[in-house]
CSV table of C-alpha atoms in Angstrom, one decimal:
chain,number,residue,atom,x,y,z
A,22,UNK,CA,3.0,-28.4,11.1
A,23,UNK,CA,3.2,-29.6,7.3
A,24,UNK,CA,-0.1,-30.1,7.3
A,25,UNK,CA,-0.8,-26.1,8.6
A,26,UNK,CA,1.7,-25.0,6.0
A,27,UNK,CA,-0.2,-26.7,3.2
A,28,UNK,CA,-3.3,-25.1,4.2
A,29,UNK,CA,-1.1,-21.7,4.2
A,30,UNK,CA,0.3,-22.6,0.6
A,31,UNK,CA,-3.7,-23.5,-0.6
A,32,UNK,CA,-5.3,-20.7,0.9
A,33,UNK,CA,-2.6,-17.8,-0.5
A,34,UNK,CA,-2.9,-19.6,-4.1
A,35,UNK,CA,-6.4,-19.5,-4.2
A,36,UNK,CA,-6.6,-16.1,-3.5
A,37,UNK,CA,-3.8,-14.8,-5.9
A,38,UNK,CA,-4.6,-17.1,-8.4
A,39,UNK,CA,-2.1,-19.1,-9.1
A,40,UNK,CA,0.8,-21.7,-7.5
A,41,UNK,CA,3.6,-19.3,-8.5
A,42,UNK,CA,2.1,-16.3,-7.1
A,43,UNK,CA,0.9,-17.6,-3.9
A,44,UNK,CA,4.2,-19.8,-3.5
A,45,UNK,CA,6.4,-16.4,-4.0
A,46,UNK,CA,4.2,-15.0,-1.4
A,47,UNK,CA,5.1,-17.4,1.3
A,48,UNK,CA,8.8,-17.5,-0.5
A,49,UNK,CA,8.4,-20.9,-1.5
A,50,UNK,CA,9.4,-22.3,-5.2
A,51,UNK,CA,6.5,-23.5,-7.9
A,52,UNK,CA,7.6,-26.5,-7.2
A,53,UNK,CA,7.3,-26.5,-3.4
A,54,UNK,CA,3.7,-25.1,-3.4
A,55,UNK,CA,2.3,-27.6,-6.0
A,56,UNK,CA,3.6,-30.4,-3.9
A,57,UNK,CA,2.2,-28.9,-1.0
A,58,UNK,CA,-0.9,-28.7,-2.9
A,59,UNK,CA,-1.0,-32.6,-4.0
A,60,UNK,CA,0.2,-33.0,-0.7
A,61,UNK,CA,-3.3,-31.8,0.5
A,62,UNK,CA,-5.7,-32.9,-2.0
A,63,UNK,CA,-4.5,-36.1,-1.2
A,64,UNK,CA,-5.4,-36.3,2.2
A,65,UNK,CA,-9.0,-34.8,1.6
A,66,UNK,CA,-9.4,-37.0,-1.0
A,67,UNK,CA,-10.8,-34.6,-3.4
A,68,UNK,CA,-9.5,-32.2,-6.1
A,69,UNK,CA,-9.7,-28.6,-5.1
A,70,UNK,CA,-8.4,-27.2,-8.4
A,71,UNK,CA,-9.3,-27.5,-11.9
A,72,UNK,CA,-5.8,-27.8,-13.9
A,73,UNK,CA,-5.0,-26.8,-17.3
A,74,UNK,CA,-1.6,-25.9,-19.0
A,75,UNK,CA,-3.4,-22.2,-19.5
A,76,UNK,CA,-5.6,-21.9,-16.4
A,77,UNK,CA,-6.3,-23.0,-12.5
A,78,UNK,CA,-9.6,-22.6,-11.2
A,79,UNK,CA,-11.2,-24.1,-8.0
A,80,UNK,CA,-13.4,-27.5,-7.7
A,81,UNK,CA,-16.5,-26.7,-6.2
A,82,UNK,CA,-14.9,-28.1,-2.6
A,83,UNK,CA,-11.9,-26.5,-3.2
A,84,UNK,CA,-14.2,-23.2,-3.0
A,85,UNK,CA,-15.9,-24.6,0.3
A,86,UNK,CA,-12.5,-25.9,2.0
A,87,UNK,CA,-11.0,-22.0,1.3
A,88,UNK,CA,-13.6,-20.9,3.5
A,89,UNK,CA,-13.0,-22.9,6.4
A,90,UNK,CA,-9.5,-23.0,6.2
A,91,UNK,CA,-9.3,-19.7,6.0
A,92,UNK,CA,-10.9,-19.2,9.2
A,93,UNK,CA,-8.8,-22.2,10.6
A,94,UNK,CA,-5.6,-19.9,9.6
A,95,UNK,CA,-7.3,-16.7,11.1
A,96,UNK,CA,-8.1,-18.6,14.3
A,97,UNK,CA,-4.4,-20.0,14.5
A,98,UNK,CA,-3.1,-16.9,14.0
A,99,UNK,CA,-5.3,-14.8,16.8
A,100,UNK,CA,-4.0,-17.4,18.9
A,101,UNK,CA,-0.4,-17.2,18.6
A,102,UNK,CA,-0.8,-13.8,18.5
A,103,UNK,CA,-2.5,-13.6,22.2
A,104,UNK,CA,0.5,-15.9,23.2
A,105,UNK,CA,2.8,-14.2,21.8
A,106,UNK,CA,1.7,-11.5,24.0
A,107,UNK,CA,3.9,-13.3,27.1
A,108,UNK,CA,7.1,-13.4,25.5
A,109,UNK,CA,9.5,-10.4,25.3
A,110,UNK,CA,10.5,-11.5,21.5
A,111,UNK,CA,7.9,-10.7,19.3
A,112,UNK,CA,8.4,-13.3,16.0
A,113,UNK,CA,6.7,-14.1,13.1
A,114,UNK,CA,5.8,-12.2,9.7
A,115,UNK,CA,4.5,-8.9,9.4
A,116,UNK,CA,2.5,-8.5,6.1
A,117,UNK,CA,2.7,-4.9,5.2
A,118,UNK,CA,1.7,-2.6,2.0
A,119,UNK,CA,2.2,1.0,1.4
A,120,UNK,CA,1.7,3.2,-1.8
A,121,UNK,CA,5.1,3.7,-3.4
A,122,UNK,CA,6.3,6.7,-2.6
A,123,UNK,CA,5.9,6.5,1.3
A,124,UNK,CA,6.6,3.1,0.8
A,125,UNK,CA,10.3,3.9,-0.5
A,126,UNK,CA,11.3,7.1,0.8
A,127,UNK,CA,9.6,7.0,4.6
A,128,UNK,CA,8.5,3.1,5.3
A,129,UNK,CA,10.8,1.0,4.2
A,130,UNK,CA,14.1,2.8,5.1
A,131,UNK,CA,13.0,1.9,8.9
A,132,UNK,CA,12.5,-1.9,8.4
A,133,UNK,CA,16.2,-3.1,8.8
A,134,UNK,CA,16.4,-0.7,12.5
A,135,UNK,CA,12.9,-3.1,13.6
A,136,UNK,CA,14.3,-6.3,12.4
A,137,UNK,CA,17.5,-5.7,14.2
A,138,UNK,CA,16.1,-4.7,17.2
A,139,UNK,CA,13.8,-8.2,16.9
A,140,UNK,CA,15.4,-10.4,15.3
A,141,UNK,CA,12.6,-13.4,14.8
A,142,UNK,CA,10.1,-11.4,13.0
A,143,UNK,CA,10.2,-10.8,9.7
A,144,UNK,CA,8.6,-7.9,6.7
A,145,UNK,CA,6.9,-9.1,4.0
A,146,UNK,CA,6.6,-5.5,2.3
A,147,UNK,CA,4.7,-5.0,-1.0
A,148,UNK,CA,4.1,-1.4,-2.3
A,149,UNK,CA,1.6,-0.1,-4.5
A,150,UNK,CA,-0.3,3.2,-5.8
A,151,UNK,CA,-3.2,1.0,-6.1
A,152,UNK,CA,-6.3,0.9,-3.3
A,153,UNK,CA,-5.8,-2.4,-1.8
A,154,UNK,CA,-7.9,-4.5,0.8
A,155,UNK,CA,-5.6,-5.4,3.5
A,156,UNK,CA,-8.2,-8.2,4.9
A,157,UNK,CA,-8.7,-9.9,1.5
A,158,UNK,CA,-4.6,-10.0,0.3
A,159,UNK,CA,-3.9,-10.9,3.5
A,160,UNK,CA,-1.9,-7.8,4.8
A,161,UNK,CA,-1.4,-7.0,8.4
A,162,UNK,CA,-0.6,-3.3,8.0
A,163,UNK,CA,-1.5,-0.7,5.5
A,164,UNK,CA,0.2,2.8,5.4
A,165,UNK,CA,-1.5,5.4,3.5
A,166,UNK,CA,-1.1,8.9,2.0
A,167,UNK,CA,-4.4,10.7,1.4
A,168,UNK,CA,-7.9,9.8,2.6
A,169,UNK,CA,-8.5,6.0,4.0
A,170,UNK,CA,-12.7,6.2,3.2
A,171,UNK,CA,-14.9,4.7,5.2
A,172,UNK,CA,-13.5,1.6,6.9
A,173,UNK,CA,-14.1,-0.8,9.8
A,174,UNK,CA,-10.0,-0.7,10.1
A,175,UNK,CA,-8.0,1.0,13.4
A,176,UNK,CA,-6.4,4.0,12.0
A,177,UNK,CA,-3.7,5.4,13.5
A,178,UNK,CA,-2.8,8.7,12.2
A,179,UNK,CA,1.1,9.6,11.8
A,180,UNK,CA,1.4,13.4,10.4
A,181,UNK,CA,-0.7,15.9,8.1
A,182,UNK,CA,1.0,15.8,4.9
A,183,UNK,CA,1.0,18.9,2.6
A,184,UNK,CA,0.5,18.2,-1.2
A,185,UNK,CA,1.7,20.9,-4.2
A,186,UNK,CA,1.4,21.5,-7.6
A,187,UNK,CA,4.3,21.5,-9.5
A,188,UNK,CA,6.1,21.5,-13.4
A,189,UNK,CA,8.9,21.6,-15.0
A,190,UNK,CA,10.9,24.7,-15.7
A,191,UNK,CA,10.7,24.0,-19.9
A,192,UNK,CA,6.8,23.1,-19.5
A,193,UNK,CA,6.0,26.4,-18.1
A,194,UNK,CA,8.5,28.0,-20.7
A,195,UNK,CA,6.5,26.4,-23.4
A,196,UNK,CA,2.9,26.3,-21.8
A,197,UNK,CA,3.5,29.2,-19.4
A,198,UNK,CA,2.0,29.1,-15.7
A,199,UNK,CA,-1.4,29.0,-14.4
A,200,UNK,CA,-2.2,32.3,-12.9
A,201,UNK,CA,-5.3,30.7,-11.1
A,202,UNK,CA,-7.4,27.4,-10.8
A,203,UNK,CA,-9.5,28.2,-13.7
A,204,UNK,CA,-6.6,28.2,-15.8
A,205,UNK,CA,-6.5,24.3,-15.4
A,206,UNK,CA,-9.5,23.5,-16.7
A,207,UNK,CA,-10.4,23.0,-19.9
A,208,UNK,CA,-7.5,21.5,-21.4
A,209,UNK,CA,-5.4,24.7,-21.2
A,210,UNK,CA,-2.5,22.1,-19.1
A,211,UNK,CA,-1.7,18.7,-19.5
A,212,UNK,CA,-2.2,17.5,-15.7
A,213,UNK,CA,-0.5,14.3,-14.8
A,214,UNK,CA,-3.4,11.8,-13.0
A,215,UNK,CA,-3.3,8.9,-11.2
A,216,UNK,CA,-5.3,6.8,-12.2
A,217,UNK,CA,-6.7,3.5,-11.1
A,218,UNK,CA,-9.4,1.4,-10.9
A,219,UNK,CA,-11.7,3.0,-8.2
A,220,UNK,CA,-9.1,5.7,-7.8
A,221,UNK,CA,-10.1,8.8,-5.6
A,222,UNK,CA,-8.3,10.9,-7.7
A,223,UNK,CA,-9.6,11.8,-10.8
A,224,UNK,CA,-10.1,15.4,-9.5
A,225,UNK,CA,-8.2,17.9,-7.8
A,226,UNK,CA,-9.6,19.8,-4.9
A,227,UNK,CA,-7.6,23.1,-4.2
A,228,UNK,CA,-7.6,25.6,-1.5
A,229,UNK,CA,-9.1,29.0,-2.4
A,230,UNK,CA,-10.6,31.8,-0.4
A,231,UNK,CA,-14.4,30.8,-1.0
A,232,UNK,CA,-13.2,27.3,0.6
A,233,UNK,CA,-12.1,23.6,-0.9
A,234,UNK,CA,-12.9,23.7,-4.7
A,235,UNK,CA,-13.0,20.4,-6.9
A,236,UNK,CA,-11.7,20.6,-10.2
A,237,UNK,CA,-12.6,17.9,-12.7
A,238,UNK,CA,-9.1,18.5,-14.4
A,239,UNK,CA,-7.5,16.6,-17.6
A,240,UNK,CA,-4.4,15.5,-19.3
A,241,UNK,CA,-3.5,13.3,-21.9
A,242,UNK,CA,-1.2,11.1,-19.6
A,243,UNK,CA,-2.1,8.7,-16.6
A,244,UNK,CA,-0.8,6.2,-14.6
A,245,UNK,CA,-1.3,4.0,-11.6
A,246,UNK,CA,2.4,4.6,-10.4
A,247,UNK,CA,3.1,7.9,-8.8
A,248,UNK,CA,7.1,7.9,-9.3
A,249,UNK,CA,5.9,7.8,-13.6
A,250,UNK,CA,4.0,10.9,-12.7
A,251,UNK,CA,6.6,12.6,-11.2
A,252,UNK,CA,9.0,11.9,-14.3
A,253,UNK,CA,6.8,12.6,-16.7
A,254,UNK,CA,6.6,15.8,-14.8
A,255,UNK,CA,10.6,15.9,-14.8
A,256,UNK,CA,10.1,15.7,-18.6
A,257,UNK,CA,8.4,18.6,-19.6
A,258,UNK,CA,5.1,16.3,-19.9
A,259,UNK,CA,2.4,18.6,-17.4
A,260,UNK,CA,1.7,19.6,-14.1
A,261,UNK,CA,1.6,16.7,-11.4
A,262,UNK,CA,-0.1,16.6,-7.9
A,263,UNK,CA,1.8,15.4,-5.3
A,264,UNK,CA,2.9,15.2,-1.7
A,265,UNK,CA,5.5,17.1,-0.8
A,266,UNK,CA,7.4,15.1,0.5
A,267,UNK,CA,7.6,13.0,-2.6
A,268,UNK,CA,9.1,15.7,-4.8
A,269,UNK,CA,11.0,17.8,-2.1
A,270,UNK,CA,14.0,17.2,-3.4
A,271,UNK,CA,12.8,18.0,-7.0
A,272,UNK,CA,11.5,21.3,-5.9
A,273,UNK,CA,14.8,22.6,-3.9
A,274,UNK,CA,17.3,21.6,-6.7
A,275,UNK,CA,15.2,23.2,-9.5
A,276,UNK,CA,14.0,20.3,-11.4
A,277,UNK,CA,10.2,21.4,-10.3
A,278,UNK,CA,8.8,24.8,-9.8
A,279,UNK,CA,5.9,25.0,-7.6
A,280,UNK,CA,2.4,26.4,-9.1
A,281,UNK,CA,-0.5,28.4,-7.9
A,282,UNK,CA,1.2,28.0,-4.9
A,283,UNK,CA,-1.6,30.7,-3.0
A,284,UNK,CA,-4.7,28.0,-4.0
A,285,UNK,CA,-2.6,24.6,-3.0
A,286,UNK,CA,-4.1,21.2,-2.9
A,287,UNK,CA,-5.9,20.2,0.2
A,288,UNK,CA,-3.4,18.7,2.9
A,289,UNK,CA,-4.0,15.0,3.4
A,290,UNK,CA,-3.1,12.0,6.1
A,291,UNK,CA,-0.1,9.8,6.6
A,292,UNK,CA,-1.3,7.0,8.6
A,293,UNK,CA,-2.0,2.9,8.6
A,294,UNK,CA,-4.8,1.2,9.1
A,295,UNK,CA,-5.2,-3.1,10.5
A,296,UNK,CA,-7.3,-4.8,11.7
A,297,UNK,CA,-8.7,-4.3,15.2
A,298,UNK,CA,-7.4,-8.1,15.9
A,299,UNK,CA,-4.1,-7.2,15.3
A,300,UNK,CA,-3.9,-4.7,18.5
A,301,UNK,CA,-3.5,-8.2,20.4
A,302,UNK,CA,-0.2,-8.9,17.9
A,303,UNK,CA,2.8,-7.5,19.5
A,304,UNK,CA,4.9,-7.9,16.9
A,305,UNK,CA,2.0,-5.6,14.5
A,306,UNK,CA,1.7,-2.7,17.5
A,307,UNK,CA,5.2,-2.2,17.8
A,308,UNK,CA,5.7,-1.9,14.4
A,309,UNK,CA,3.3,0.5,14.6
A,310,UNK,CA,4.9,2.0,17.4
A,311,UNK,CA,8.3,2.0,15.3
A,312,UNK,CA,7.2,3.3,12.8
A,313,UNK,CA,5.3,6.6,14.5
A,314,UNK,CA,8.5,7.1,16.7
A,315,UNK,CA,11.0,6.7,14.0
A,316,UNK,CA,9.5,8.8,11.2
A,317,UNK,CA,9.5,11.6,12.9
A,318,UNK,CA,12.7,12.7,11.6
A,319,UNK,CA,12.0,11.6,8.2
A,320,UNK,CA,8.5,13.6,8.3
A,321,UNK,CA,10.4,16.7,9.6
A,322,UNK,CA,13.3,16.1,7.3
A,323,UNK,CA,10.5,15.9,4.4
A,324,UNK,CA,7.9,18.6,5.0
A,325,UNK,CA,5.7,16.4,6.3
A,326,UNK,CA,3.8,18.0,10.2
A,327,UNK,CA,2.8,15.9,13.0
């Protein structure tokens, strides 16, 4: 088993980058992972990283062991995962990711109710605004708000999930409100983007009686973090785009006003995607399964429609 777990520990490392980050992934110390490491170059009798006090980069069979032991993990996995199909306690880790504010305010408040109910698995969770690929950083589940693309993943869709434009009370004070889409354009409001690279969203698309129109809006403020939108949007700083869900509480107390709320942005998708291997994980389908059940009060609770 040591030997499996050093294959682990030189498989997360090389793709993260480095011992620290791919020994916090599997919650081990720097110190653990290197030995690990050692540990396994010893045995194959090669190097399989170039060290430097600046820099780690893979040997030439350090690149051509990842491959295979990456498989060997994948295979080992897909086989406990059939097995664990004839026990009643699904265990092991879950690897999830979600963007931050679905992460926070829908996702992650259900995690404790699923580990309680079973008790060996455990939730890796790591959230981000940014696109991710679940099969490359290793991620068994990926919830989403917006449009997945094109992808060879099972989707499972959860709700419809409306989005809104919305500002500050003192930045329409100062800026005054748009009376219509063309009043976004240029540069008449600061709009709030997210921005990433290859993000989807460096346009708006609103709903209007000719049909979906794309607006190539711009602001002097961006981020890759959707919660720094929505306070810089608190702040006075422009108008942001954002699920409603995410700024529901914002928008009842006052903080945010809702604009051009006749031509709103298009609805998009709560959902997950994972691997098609996964369906044979139990734990990974009934988290799934937990997930879609328990939500729904969240989802109703947030403005979100099934």
């Amino acid at each position: 088993m040591s030997y499996i777990e050093s294959l682990r520990v030189f498989v997360r490392v090389m793709e993260l980058g480095s011992i620290t980050s791919g020994g916090r992934d599997l919650r081990l110390t720097p110190a653990v992972a290197s030995k690990r490491l050692k540990e396994l170059e010893k045995h194959l009798g090669v190097r399989l990283f170039n060290r430097t006090t600046r820099s780690m980069t893979p040997t030439e069979a350090g690149t051509v062991f990842y491959e295979e032991a990456r498989a060997v993990l994948q295979a080992l996995d897909h086989a406990e995962a059939r097995v664990a199909s004839f026990s009643e306690a699904p265990r092991g880790t879950i690897r999830i990711t979600a963007p931050l504010g679905v992460g926070r305010r829908i996702v992650a408040p259900l995690v404790p109710a699923f580990s309680a109910k079973y008790p060996e698995t455990e939730i890796r969770m790591r959230l981000s605004d940014r696109k991710v690929d679940i099969l490359a950083d290793g991620h068994d589940i990926a919830f989403f708000v917006g449009d997945p693309g094109d992808s060879t993943m099972k989707l499972r869709k959860f709700a419809s999930c409306d989005r809104v434009l919305c500002a500050a009370p003192d930045y329409l004070s100062r800026v005054g409100a748009p009376q219509s889409p063309d009043d976004l354009l240029d540069g008449a409001h600061n709009c709030l983007l997210l921005r990433y690279p290859r993000s989807p969203e460096y346009f708006w698309v609103l709903q209007t009686d000719m049909g979906p129109r794309k607006l190539e809006v711009r602001g002097k403020y961006d981020a890759d973090d959707g919660d720094v939108l929505t306070d810089w949007a608190l702040a006075g700083a422009g108008i942001v785009n954002k699920p409603r869900f995410d700024v529901r509480e914002h928008l009842a107390q006052g903080r945010l006003l809702e604009v051009l709320p006749e031509t709103p942005p298009l609805p998009t998708i709560f959902g997950c995607l994972y691997p098609h291997k996964k369906l044979q994980d139990p734990k990974v389908r009934l988290f799934v399964e937990h997930i879609a059940r328990h939500s729904k009060e969240s989802l109703t609770q947030t403005g979100l429609e099934e």
